[in-house]
Amino acid sequence: MRVTIYILLFFIVGVVLSWQGWLPDFLLETDYSSYALYVLMFLVGIGIGSDIKAWKTIRQMKLKVLLIPLATIVGTFLGMIVISVLIPTLNFWDAQAIGAGYGYYSLSSIMISEMRTETLGAIALVANVMREIITLLLVPLFARFGGKFAPISSGGATSMDTTLPIIVQSIGKEYAIISVFHGTVLTILVPFIVPLFLSI
Amino acid sequence: MEQVFLCMGVGALLGFLIRKRRVLLIWVERTTLITIFVLLFLMGVAIGNNTEVMYELGNVGITALYITIASVTGSVIVAWFLYRVWSKIGK
């Protein structure tokens, strides 16, 4: 949660400084962010390739456990179909890309802002941060009425770290590994699915 | 988009090669976080500099809220369904 607050602070400070016109012109004129995105993707790649623990977690799981992150992907996709009907101004695949952040707000919002517009990036940032917050608040409710997988699925990519404690508290310690697995799979998939949806 | 995948692919390969270099990986992690901070700051700068978007911020928030509600609801429903099927087959 602390990192979330820092990230939002950087974003908000950027908005305020430039809105007030307190920034030097060169920051506004040149667009550095596409190069920064490439650097970030390279670093994210290193993170994925070197994460022995994540790959071990994935290998140890039975194949059918993959159905849980798949349920999250399908459920989010269906939800975004509804959204693109309710908000006709929002492009269908743009909506899908925002949904495909699965709570991984930093990476998904940066990619969307870079490959589409800053406005869509901002929507992705807020929407995916809210996914984490709503999960933290509603997991007990989901656990009560939605079975053991609903709280994990709600957390999306965050089910491996920020929302893991509350999920485990609500559905039991024996589901901790599944929750970590679910979050790990989605975290690895986000940098693939978001650009995929944006390129359709 | 190809560049994005290319950068990530090269990174993943390099990451696999240096997977045992703990100290180096800690630095990678730190640099990643700093890059994210910088990029979100720049995203904020771009938005603050765009008058049109600034007057639309309320809309951004509301759209985001709808998207969150829809994606969480969809996920929870499909996960609930999967859990029901799962428990029945298990018995």
PDB file of C-alpha atoms in Angstrom:
ATOM      1  CA  MET A   1       0.000   0.000   0.000  1.00  0.00           C
ATOM      2  CA  ARG A   2       2.914   2.366   0.716  1.00  0.00           C
ATOM      3  CA  VAL A   3       4.175   2.092  -2.852  1.00  0.00           C
ATOM      4  CA  THR A   4       0.643   2.799  -4.129  1.00  0.00           C
ATOM      5  CA  ILE A   5       0.602   6.048  -2.163  1.00  0.00           C
ATOM      6  CA  TYR A   6       4.030   7.087  -3.473  1.00  0.00           C
ATOM      7  CA  ILE A   7       3.025   6.363  -7.049  1.00  0.00           C
ATOM      8  CA  LEU A   8      -0.202   8.345  -6.741  1.00  0.00           C
ATOM      9  CA  LEU A   9       1.743  11.190  -5.108  1.00  0.00           C
ATOM     10  CA  PHE A  10       4.187  11.391  -8.021  1.00  0.00           C
ATOM     11  CA  PHE A  11       1.248  11.465 -10.404  1.00  0.00           C
ATOM     12  CA  ILE A  12      -0.670  14.125  -8.466  1.00  0.00           C
ATOM     13  CA  VAL A  13       2.414  16.317  -7.937  1.00  0.00           C
ATOM     14  CA  GLY A  14       3.025  16.134 -11.708  1.00  0.00           C
ATOM     15  CA  VAL A  15      -0.560  17.212 -12.416  1.00  0.00           C
ATOM     16  CA  VAL A  16      -0.482  20.089  -9.919  1.00  0.00           C
ATOM     17  CA  LEU A  17       2.945  21.425 -10.910  1.00  0.00           C
ATOM     18  CA  SER A  18       2.163  21.511 -14.606  1.00  0.00           C
ATOM     19  CA  TRP A  19      -1.405  22.809 -14.099  1.00  0.00           C
ATOM     20  CA  GLN A  20      -0.001  25.703 -12.068  1.00  0.00           C
ATOM     21  CA  GLY A  21       2.634  26.294 -14.739  1.00  0.00           C
ATOM     22  CA  TRP A  22       5.514  25.825 -12.290  1.00  0.00           C
ATOM     23  CA  LEU A  23       7.541  23.566 -14.571  1.00  0.00           C
ATOM     24  CA  PRO A  24      10.302  24.544 -17.011  1.00  0.00           C
ATOM     25  CA  ASP A  25       9.189  24.443 -20.643  1.00  0.00           C
ATOM     26  CA  PHE A  26      11.547  21.697 -21.788  1.00  0.00           C
ATOM     27  CA  LEU A  27       9.658  19.173 -19.639  1.00  0.00           C
ATOM     28  CA  LEU A  28       6.431  20.014 -21.442  1.00  0.00           C
ATOM     29  CA  GLU A  29       7.764  20.277 -24.977  1.00  0.00           C
ATOM     30  CA  THR A  30       9.625  17.018 -25.411  1.00  0.00           C
ATOM     31  CA  ASP A  31       8.010  13.650 -25.029  1.00  0.00           C
ATOM     32  CA  TYR A  32      10.469  11.441 -23.209  1.00  0.00           C
ATOM     33  CA  SER A  33       7.949   8.915 -22.102  1.00  0.00           C
ATOM     34  CA  SER A  34       8.126   6.554 -25.093  1.00  0.00           C
ATOM     35  CA  TYR A  35      11.827   5.912 -24.392  1.00  0.00           C
ATOM     36  CA  ALA A  36      11.101   5.607 -20.692  1.00  0.00           C
ATOM     37  CA  LEU A  37       8.416   3.025 -21.530  1.00  0.00           C
ATOM     38  CA  TYR A  38      10.959   0.937 -23.462  1.00  0.00           C
ATOM     39  CA  VAL A  39      13.338   1.108 -20.517  1.00  0.00           C
ATOM     40  CA  LEU A  40      10.524   0.093 -18.190  1.00  0.00           C
ATOM     41  CA  MET A  41       9.485  -2.844 -20.387  1.00  0.00           C
ATOM     42  CA  PHE A  42      13.100  -3.991 -20.525  1.00  0.00           C
ATOM     43  CA  LEU A  43      13.307  -3.836 -16.713  1.00  0.00           C
ATOM     44  CA  VAL A  44       9.953  -5.599 -16.311  1.00  0.00           C
ATOM     45  CA  GLY A  45      11.303  -8.269 -18.672  1.00  0.00           C
ATOM     46  CA  ILE A  46      14.378  -8.749 -16.486  1.00  0.00           C
ATOM     47  CA  GLY A  47      12.068  -9.023 -13.486  1.00  0.00           C
ATOM     48  CA  ILE A  48       9.974 -11.729 -15.150  1.00  0.00           C
ATOM     49  CA  GLY A  49      12.929 -13.688 -16.515  1.00  0.00           C
ATOM     50  CA  SER A  50      14.827 -13.695 -13.226  1.00  0.00           C
ATOM     51  CA  ASP A  51      11.871 -14.463 -10.955  1.00  0.00           C
ATOM     52  CA  ILE A  52      12.763 -18.065 -10.068  1.00  0.00           C
ATOM     53  CA  LYS A  53      10.200 -18.124  -7.264  1.00  0.00           C
ATOM     54  CA  ALA A  54       7.352 -17.154  -9.599  1.00  0.00           C
ATOM     55  CA  TRP A  55       8.251 -19.803 -12.167  1.00  0.00           C
ATOM     56  CA  LYS A  56       8.576 -22.412  -9.434  1.00  0.00           C
ATOM     57  CA  THR A  57       5.120 -21.491  -8.083  1.00  0.00           C
ATOM     58  CA  ILE A  58       3.666 -21.830 -11.554  1.00  0.00           C
ATOM     59  CA  ARG A  59       5.354 -25.151 -12.275  1.00  0.00           C
ATOM     60  CA  GLN A  60       4.241 -26.711  -8.998  1.00  0.00           C
ATOM     61  CA  MET A  61       0.574 -26.012  -9.672  1.00  0.00           C
ATOM     62  CA  LYS A  62      -1.753 -28.475 -11.323  1.00  0.00           C
ATOM     63  CA  LEU A  63      -2.968 -27.347 -14.716  1.00  0.00           C
ATOM     64  CA  LYS A  64      -6.551 -26.921 -13.551  1.00  0.00           C
ATOM     65  CA  VAL A  65      -5.512 -24.178 -11.099  1.00  0.00           C
ATOM     66  CA  LEU A  66      -4.899 -22.049 -14.210  1.00  0.00           C
ATOM     67  CA  LEU A  67      -8.698 -21.930 -14.485  1.00  0.00           C
ATOM     68  CA  ILE A  68      -8.792 -19.382 -11.646  1.00  0.00           C
ATOM     69  CA  PRO A  69      -6.753 -16.632 -13.371  1.00  0.00           C
ATOM     70  CA  LEU A  70      -8.641 -17.580 -16.532  1.00  0.00           C
ATOM     71  CA  ALA A  71     -11.926 -16.921 -14.678  1.00  0.00           C
ATOM     72  CA  THR A  72     -10.595 -13.472 -13.744  1.00  0.00           C
ATOM     73  CA  ILE A  73      -9.641 -12.745 -17.339  1.00  0.00           C
ATOM     74  CA  VAL A  74     -13.003 -13.929 -18.701  1.00  0.00           C
ATOM     75  CA  GLY A  75     -14.975 -12.174 -15.939  1.00  0.00           C
ATOM     76  CA  THR A  76     -13.171  -8.882 -16.500  1.00  0.00           C
ATOM     77  CA  PHE A  77     -13.672  -9.235 -20.256  1.00  0.00           C
ATOM     78  CA  LEU A  78     -17.427  -9.735 -19.774  1.00  0.00           C
ATOM     79  CA  GLY A  79     -17.583  -6.782 -17.396  1.00  0.00           C
ATOM     80  CA  MET A  80     -15.860  -4.597 -19.971  1.00  0.00           C
ATOM     81  CA  ILE A  81     -18.364  -5.675 -22.633  1.00  0.00           C
ATOM     82  CA  VAL A  82     -21.100  -4.287 -20.379  1.00  0.00           C
ATOM     83  CA  ILE A  83     -19.080  -1.085 -19.828  1.00  0.00           C
ATOM     84  CA  SER A  84     -18.558  -0.440 -23.523  1.00  0.00           C
ATOM     85  CA  VAL A  85     -22.333  -0.754 -24.018  1.00  0.00           C
ATOM     86  CA  LEU A  86     -23.051   1.620 -21.100  1.00  0.00           C
ATOM     87  CA  ILE A  87     -20.377   4.142 -22.136  1.00  0.00           C
ATOM     88  CA  PRO A  88     -20.611   4.334 -25.935  1.00  0.00           C
ATOM     89  CA  THR A  89     -17.876   6.999 -26.125  1.00  0.00           C
ATOM     90  CA  LEU A  90     -15.368   4.474 -24.810  1.00  0.00           C
ATOM     91  CA  ASN A  91     -13.828   2.315 -27.532  1.00  0.00           C
ATOM     92  CA  PHE A  92     -14.426  -1.409 -26.949  1.00  0.00           C
ATOM     93  CA  TRP A  93     -10.769  -2.500 -27.063  1.00  0.00           C
ATOM     94  CA  ASP A  94      -9.629   0.534 -25.071  1.00  0.00           C
ATOM     95  CA  ALA A  95     -12.063  -0.523 -22.349  1.00  0.00           C
ATOM     96  CA  GLN A  96     -10.710  -4.092 -22.564  1.00  0.00           C
ATOM     97  CA  ALA A  97      -7.130  -2.807 -22.234  1.00  0.00           C
ATOM     98  CA  ILE A  98      -8.030  -0.807 -19.116  1.00  0.00           C
ATOM     99  CA  GLY A  99      -9.738  -3.857 -17.613  1.00  0.00           C
ATOM    100  CA  ALA A 100      -6.714  -6.009 -18.491  1.00  0.00           C
ATOM    101  CA  GLY A 101      -4.629  -4.072 -15.975  1.00  0.00           C
ATOM    102  CA  TYR A 102      -6.232  -6.440 -13.394  1.00  0.00           C
ATOM    103  CA  GLY A 103      -5.171  -4.032 -10.654  1.00  0.00           C
ATOM    104  CA  TYR A 104      -1.572  -3.708 -11.910  1.00  0.00           C
ATOM    105  CA  TYR A 105      -2.121   0.032 -12.140  1.00  0.00           C
ATOM    106  CA  SER A 106       1.427   1.318 -12.655  1.00  0.00           C
ATOM    107  CA  LEU A 107       2.345  -0.723 -15.702  1.00  0.00           C
ATOM    108  CA  SER A 108      -1.084  -0.791 -17.358  1.00  0.00           C
ATOM    109  CA  SER A 109      -1.696   2.957 -17.024  1.00  0.00           C
ATOM    110  CA  ILE A 110       1.770   3.805 -18.348  1.00  0.00           C
ATOM    111  CA  MET A 111       1.340   1.535 -21.373  1.00  0.00           C
ATOM    112  CA  ILE A 112      -2.148   2.850 -22.154  1.00  0.00           C
ATOM    113  CA  SER A 113      -1.093   6.471 -21.708  1.00  0.00           C
ATOM    114  CA  GLU A 114       1.817   5.893 -24.067  1.00  0.00           C
ATOM    115  CA  MET A 115      -0.002   3.868 -26.708  1.00  0.00           C
ATOM    116  CA  ARG A 116      -3.297   5.816 -26.569  1.00  0.00           C
ATOM    117  CA  THR A 117      -3.950   9.092 -24.729  1.00  0.00           C
ATOM    118  CA  GLU A 118      -3.082  10.478 -21.302  1.00  0.00           C
ATOM    119  CA  THR A 119      -6.789  10.651 -20.491  1.00  0.00           C
ATOM    120  CA  LEU A 120      -7.197   6.907 -21.047  1.00  0.00           C
ATOM    121  CA  GLY A 121      -4.015   6.351 -19.043  1.00  0.00           C
ATOM    122  CA  ALA A 122      -5.474   8.357 -16.167  1.00  0.00           C
ATOM    123  CA  ILE A 123      -8.709   6.342 -16.317  1.00  0.00           C
ATOM    124  CA  ALA A 124      -6.646   3.133 -16.252  1.00  0.00           C
ATOM    125  CA  LEU A 125      -4.615   4.377 -13.285  1.00  0.00           C
ATOM    126  CA  VAL A 126      -7.656   5.320 -11.199  1.00  0.00           C
ATOM    127  CA  ALA A 127      -9.698   2.258 -12.227  1.00  0.00           C
ATOM    128  CA  ASN A 128      -6.909  -0.191 -11.377  1.00  0.00           C
ATOM    129  CA  VAL A 129      -6.029   1.474  -8.074  1.00  0.00           C
ATOM    130  CA  MET A 130      -9.718   1.275  -7.211  1.00  0.00           C
ATOM    131  CA  ARG A 131      -9.717  -2.438  -8.016  1.00  0.00           C
ATOM    132  CA  GLU A 132      -7.179  -2.902  -5.244  1.00  0.00           C
ATOM    133  CA  ILE A 133      -9.109  -0.689  -2.804  1.00  0.00           C
ATOM    134  CA  ILE A 134     -12.520  -2.253  -3.538  1.00  0.00           C
ATOM    135  CA  THR A 135     -10.979  -5.703  -3.053  1.00  0.00           C
ATOM    136  CA  LEU A 136      -9.484  -4.690   0.297  1.00  0.00           C
ATOM    137  CA  LEU A 137     -12.916  -3.443   1.398  1.00  0.00           C
ATOM    138  CA  LEU A 138     -15.204  -6.135  -0.019  1.00  0.00           C
ATOM    139  CA  VAL A 139     -13.233  -9.387   0.265  1.00  0.00           C
ATOM    140  CA  PRO A 140     -15.120 -10.523   3.389  1.00  0.00           C
ATOM    141  CA  LEU A 141     -18.399 -10.027   1.514  1.00  0.00           C
ATOM    142  CA  PHE A 142     -17.141 -11.878  -1.574  1.00  0.00           C
ATOM    143  CA  ALA A 143     -15.843 -14.699   0.612  1.00  0.00           C
ATOM    144  CA  ARG A 144     -19.252 -15.079   2.219  1.00  0.00           C
ATOM    145  CA  PHE A 145     -21.384 -15.151  -0.906  1.00  0.00           C
ATOM    146  CA  GLY A 146     -19.024 -15.926  -3.770  1.00  0.00           C
ATOM    147  CA  GLY A 147     -17.125 -19.008  -2.626  1.00  0.00           C
ATOM    148  CA  LYS A 148     -13.378 -19.368  -2.145  1.00  0.00           C
ATOM    149  CA  PHE A 149     -12.237 -18.084  -5.520  1.00  0.00           C
ATOM    150  CA  ALA A 150     -14.240 -14.839  -5.704  1.00  0.00           C
ATOM    151  CA  PRO A 151     -11.971 -12.864  -3.309  1.00  0.00           C
ATOM    152  CA  ILE A 152      -8.855 -14.034  -5.190  1.00  0.00           C
ATOM    153  CA  SER A 153     -10.380 -13.179  -8.549  1.00  0.00           C
ATOM    154  CA  SER A 154     -11.464  -9.745  -7.352  1.00  0.00           C
ATOM    155  CA  GLY A 155      -7.897  -8.921  -6.344  1.00  0.00           C
ATOM    156  CA  GLY A 156      -6.592  -9.628  -9.853  1.00  0.00           C
ATOM    157  CA  ALA A 157      -2.838  -9.209 -10.091  1.00  0.00           C
ATOM    158  CA  THR A 158      -2.726  -7.838  -6.529  1.00  0.00           C
ATOM    159  CA  SER A 159      -3.802 -11.203  -5.043  1.00  0.00           C
ATOM    160  CA  MET A 160      -0.090 -12.080  -4.758  1.00  0.00           C
ATOM    161  CA  ASP A 161       0.910  -9.129  -2.554  1.00  0.00           C
ATOM    162  CA  THR A 162      -1.178  -6.139  -1.448  1.00  0.00           C
ATOM    163  CA  THR A 163      -4.521  -7.904  -1.098  1.00  0.00           C
ATOM    164  CA  LEU A 164      -3.072 -11.307  -0.098  1.00  0.00           C
ATOM    165  CA  PRO A 165      -3.332 -10.802   3.702  1.00  0.00           C
ATOM    166  CA  ILE A 166      -7.029  -9.911   3.674  1.00  0.00           C
ATOM    167  CA  ILE A 167      -7.798 -12.705   1.189  1.00  0.00           C
ATOM    168  CA  VAL A 168      -6.055 -15.304   3.358  1.00  0.00           C
ATOM    169  CA  GLN A 169      -7.832 -13.981   6.420  1.00  0.00           C
ATOM    170  CA  SER A 170     -11.210 -14.397   4.730  1.00  0.00           C
ATOM    171  CA  ILE A 171     -10.906 -17.749   2.972  1.00  0.00           C
ATOM    172  CA  GLY A 172      -8.179 -19.538   4.884  1.00  0.00           C
ATOM    173  CA  LYS A 173      -4.426 -20.113   4.887  1.00  0.00           C
ATOM    174  CA  GLU A 174      -4.728 -23.137   2.607  1.00  0.00           C
ATOM    175  CA  TYR A 175      -5.651 -20.797  -0.259  1.00  0.00           C
ATOM    176  CA  ALA A 176      -2.571 -18.575   0.112  1.00  0.00           C
ATOM    177  CA  ILE A 177      -0.575 -20.491  -2.521  1.00  0.00           C
ATOM    178  CA  ILE A 178      -3.439 -20.372  -5.008  1.00  0.00           C
ATOM    179  CA  SER A 179      -3.828 -16.656  -4.389  1.00  0.00           C
ATOM    180  CA  VAL A 180      -0.110 -16.026  -4.976  1.00  0.00           C
ATOM    181  CA  PHE A 181      -0.218 -18.210  -8.086  1.00  0.00           C
ATOM    182  CA  HIS A 182      -3.241 -16.323  -9.435  1.00  0.00           C
ATOM    183  CA  GLY A 183      -1.589 -12.924  -8.892  1.00  0.00           C
ATOM    184  CA  THR A 184       1.711 -14.112 -10.367  1.00  0.00           C
ATOM    185  CA  VAL A 185       0.112 -15.421 -13.552  1.00  0.00           C
ATOM    186  CA  LEU A 186      -1.860 -12.196 -14.075  1.00  0.00           C
ATOM    187  CA  THR A 187       1.149  -9.986 -13.289  1.00  0.00           C
ATOM    188  CA  ILE A 188       3.137 -11.790 -15.978  1.00  0.00           C
ATOM    189  CA  LEU A 189       0.233 -11.612 -18.446  1.00  0.00           C
ATOM    190  CA  VAL A 190      -0.586  -7.882 -18.043  1.00  0.00           C
ATOM    191  CA  PRO A 191       2.359  -6.621 -20.180  1.00  0.00           C
ATOM    192  CA  PHE A 192       1.235  -9.005 -22.938  1.00  0.00           C
ATOM    193  CA  ILE A 193      -2.548  -8.640 -22.842  1.00  0.00           C
ATOM    194  CA  VAL A 194      -2.737  -4.827 -22.561  1.00  0.00           C
ATOM    195  CA  PRO A 195      -0.712  -4.092 -25.748  1.00  0.00           C
ATOM    196  CA  LEU A 196      -2.494  -6.971 -27.473  1.00  0.00           C
ATOM    197  CA  PHE A 197      -5.912  -5.395 -26.841  1.00  0.00           C
ATOM    198  CA  LEU A 198      -4.564  -1.982 -27.835  1.00  0.00           C
ATOM    199  CA  SER A 199      -3.302  -3.321 -31.155  1.00  0.00           C
ATOM    200  CA  ILE A 200      -6.609  -4.877 -32.222  1.00  0.00           C
TER     201      ILE A 200
ATOM    202  CA  MET B   1       3.822  -2.457 -29.967  1.00  0.00           C
ATOM    203  CA  GLU B   2       6.552  -4.684 -31.435  1.00  0.00           C
ATOM    204  CA  GLN B   3       9.162  -2.542 -29.676  1.00  0.00           C
ATOM    205  CA  VAL B   4       7.423  -3.125 -26.350  1.00  0.00           C
ATOM    206  CA  PHE B   5       7.538  -6.900 -26.771  1.00  0.00           C
ATOM    207  CA  LEU B   6      11.081  -6.772 -28.089  1.00  0.00           C
ATOM    208  CA  CYS B   7      12.280  -4.791 -25.052  1.00  0.00           C
ATOM    209  CA  MET B   8      10.499  -7.189 -22.734  1.00  0.00           C
ATOM    210  CA  GLY B   9      11.799 -10.260 -24.555  1.00  0.00           C
ATOM    211  CA  VAL B  10      15.417  -9.101 -24.454  1.00  0.00           C
ATOM    212  CA  GLY B  11      14.918  -8.191 -20.794  1.00  0.00           C
ATOM    213  CA  ALA B  12      13.462 -11.613 -19.950  1.00  0.00           C
ATOM    214  CA  LEU B  13      16.377 -13.382 -21.614  1.00  0.00           C
ATOM    215  CA  LEU B  14      18.891 -11.216 -19.778  1.00  0.00           C
ATOM    216  CA  GLY B  15      16.908 -11.654 -16.562  1.00  0.00           C
ATOM    217  CA  PHE B  16      17.126 -15.428 -16.897  1.00  0.00           C
ATOM    218  CA  LEU B  17      20.884 -15.225 -17.436  1.00  0.00           C
ATOM    219  CA  ILE B  18      21.436 -13.076 -14.339  1.00  0.00           C
ATOM    220  CA  ARG B  19      18.795 -14.806 -12.194  1.00  0.00           C
ATOM    221  CA  LYS B  20      21.372 -15.724  -9.542  1.00  0.00           C
ATOM    222  CA  ARG B  21      22.985 -12.280  -9.294  1.00  0.00           C
ATOM    223  CA  ARG B  22      21.106 -11.100  -6.213  1.00  0.00           C
ATOM    224  CA  VAL B  23      22.715  -7.675  -5.822  1.00  0.00           C
ATOM    225  CA  LEU B  24      22.244  -6.823  -9.467  1.00  0.00           C
ATOM    226  CA  LEU B  25      18.589  -7.836  -9.304  1.00  0.00           C
ATOM    227  CA  ILE B  26      17.979  -5.614  -6.288  1.00  0.00           C
ATOM    228  CA  TRP B  27      19.270  -2.713  -8.376  1.00  0.00           C
ATOM    229  CA  VAL B  28      17.026  -3.724 -11.255  1.00  0.00           C
ATOM    230  CA  GLU B  29      14.065  -3.681  -8.871  1.00  0.00           C
ATOM    231  CA  ARG B  30      14.979  -0.225  -7.581  1.00  0.00           C
ATOM    232  CA  THR B  31      15.491   1.166 -11.075  1.00  0.00           C
ATOM    233  CA  THR B  32      12.130  -0.279 -12.114  1.00  0.00           C
ATOM    234  CA  LEU B  33      10.376   1.522  -9.274  1.00  0.00           C
ATOM    235  CA  ILE B  34      12.165   4.797 -10.049  1.00  0.00           C
ATOM    236  CA  THR B  35      11.228   4.487 -13.741  1.00  0.00           C
ATOM    237  CA  ILE B  36       7.604   3.949 -12.726  1.00  0.00           C
ATOM    238  CA  PHE B  37       7.734   7.049 -10.489  1.00  0.00           C
ATOM    239  CA  VAL B  38       9.226   9.130 -13.312  1.00  0.00           C
ATOM    240  CA  LEU B  39       6.712   7.879 -15.876  1.00  0.00           C
ATOM    241  CA  LEU B  40       3.729   8.549 -13.645  1.00  0.00           C
ATOM    242  CA  PHE B  41       5.083  11.998 -12.841  1.00  0.00           C
ATOM    243  CA  LEU B  42       5.410  12.672 -16.583  1.00  0.00           C
ATOM    244  CA  MET B  43       1.906  11.334 -17.117  1.00  0.00           C
ATOM    245  CA  GLY B  44       0.681  13.783 -14.474  1.00  0.00           C
ATOM    246  CA  VAL B  45       2.622  16.597 -16.159  1.00  0.00           C
ATOM    247  CA  ALA B  46       1.035  15.817 -19.526  1.00  0.00           C
ATOM    248  CA  ILE B  47      -2.439  15.781 -17.986  1.00  0.00           C
ATOM    249  CA  GLY B  48      -1.930  18.994 -15.975  1.00  0.00           C
ATOM    250  CA  ASN B  49      -0.699  20.675 -19.136  1.00  0.00           C
ATOM    251  CA  ASN B  50      -3.836  19.697 -21.052  1.00  0.00           C
ATOM    252  CA  THR B  51      -6.622  22.130 -20.138  1.00  0.00           C
ATOM    253  CA  GLU B  52      -9.279  20.048 -21.860  1.00  0.00           C
ATOM    254  CA  VAL B  53      -8.449  16.959 -19.819  1.00  0.00           C
ATOM    255  CA  MET B  54      -8.221  18.960 -16.586  1.00  0.00           C
ATOM    256  CA  TYR B  55     -11.843  20.084 -16.957  1.00  0.00           C
ATOM    257  CA  GLU B  56     -12.777  16.456 -17.604  1.00  0.00           C
ATOM    258  CA  LEU B  57     -11.148  15.036 -14.453  1.00  0.00           C
ATOM    259  CA  GLY B  58     -14.526  14.410 -12.825  1.00  0.00           C
ATOM    260  CA  ASN B  59     -15.504  12.311 -15.814  1.00  0.00           C
ATOM    261  CA  VAL B  60     -12.230  10.395 -15.624  1.00  0.00           C
ATOM    262  CA  GLY B  61     -13.009   9.454 -12.025  1.00  0.00           C
ATOM    263  CA  ILE B  62     -16.578   8.377 -12.724  1.00  0.00           C
ATOM    264  CA  THR B  63     -15.634   6.346 -15.809  1.00  0.00           C
ATOM    265  CA  ALA B  64     -12.883   4.672 -13.790  1.00  0.00           C
ATOM    266  CA  LEU B  65     -15.324   3.826 -11.002  1.00  0.00           C
ATOM    267  CA  TYR B  66     -17.768   2.194 -13.442  1.00  0.00           C
ATOM    268  CA  ILE B  67     -14.919   0.215 -15.002  1.00  0.00           C
ATOM    269  CA  THR B  68     -13.763  -0.997 -11.593  1.00  0.00           C
ATOM    270  CA  ILE B  69     -17.257  -2.044 -10.528  1.00  0.00           C
ATOM    271  CA  ALA B  70     -17.816  -3.892 -13.824  1.00  0.00           C
ATOM    272  CA  SER B  71     -14.470  -5.704 -13.829  1.00  0.00           C
ATOM    273  CA  VAL B  72     -14.703  -6.766 -10.173  1.00  0.00           C
ATOM    274  CA  THR B  73     -18.348  -7.868 -10.556  1.00  0.00           C
ATOM    275  CA  GLY B  74     -17.554  -9.851 -13.710  1.00  0.00           C
ATOM    276  CA  SER B  75     -14.544 -11.531 -12.076  1.00  0.00           C
ATOM    277  CA  VAL B  76     -16.440 -12.395  -8.908  1.00  0.00           C
ATOM    278  CA  ILE B  77     -19.384 -13.909 -10.806  1.00  0.00           C
ATOM    279  CA  VAL B  78     -17.231 -16.094 -13.075  1.00  0.00           C
ATOM    280  CA  ALA B  79     -15.048 -17.119 -10.100  1.00  0.00           C
ATOM    281  CA  TRP B  80     -18.151 -18.019  -8.093  1.00  0.00           C
ATOM    282  CA  PHE B  81     -19.401 -20.126 -10.989  1.00  0.00           C
ATOM    283  CA  LEU B  82     -16.007 -21.849 -11.340  1.00  0.00           C
ATOM    284  CA  TYR B  83     -15.927 -22.595  -7.605  1.00  0.00           C
ATOM    285  CA  ARG B  84     -19.385 -24.188  -7.746  1.00  0.00           C
ATOM    286  CA  VAL B  85     -18.441 -26.418 -10.672  1.00  0.00           C
ATOM    287  CA  TRP B  86     -15.081 -27.199  -9.031  1.00  0.00           C
ATOM    288  CA  SER B  87     -16.655 -28.283  -5.723  1.00  0.00           C
ATOM    289  CA  LYS B  88     -19.220 -30.484  -7.470  1.00  0.00           C
ATOM    290  CA  ILE B  89     -16.594 -32.304  -9.519  1.00  0.00           C
ATOM    291  CA  GLY B  90     -14.455 -32.686  -6.400  1.00  0.00           C
ATOM    292  CA  LYS B  91     -17.175 -34.592  -4.555  1.00  0.00           C
TER     293      LYS B  91
END
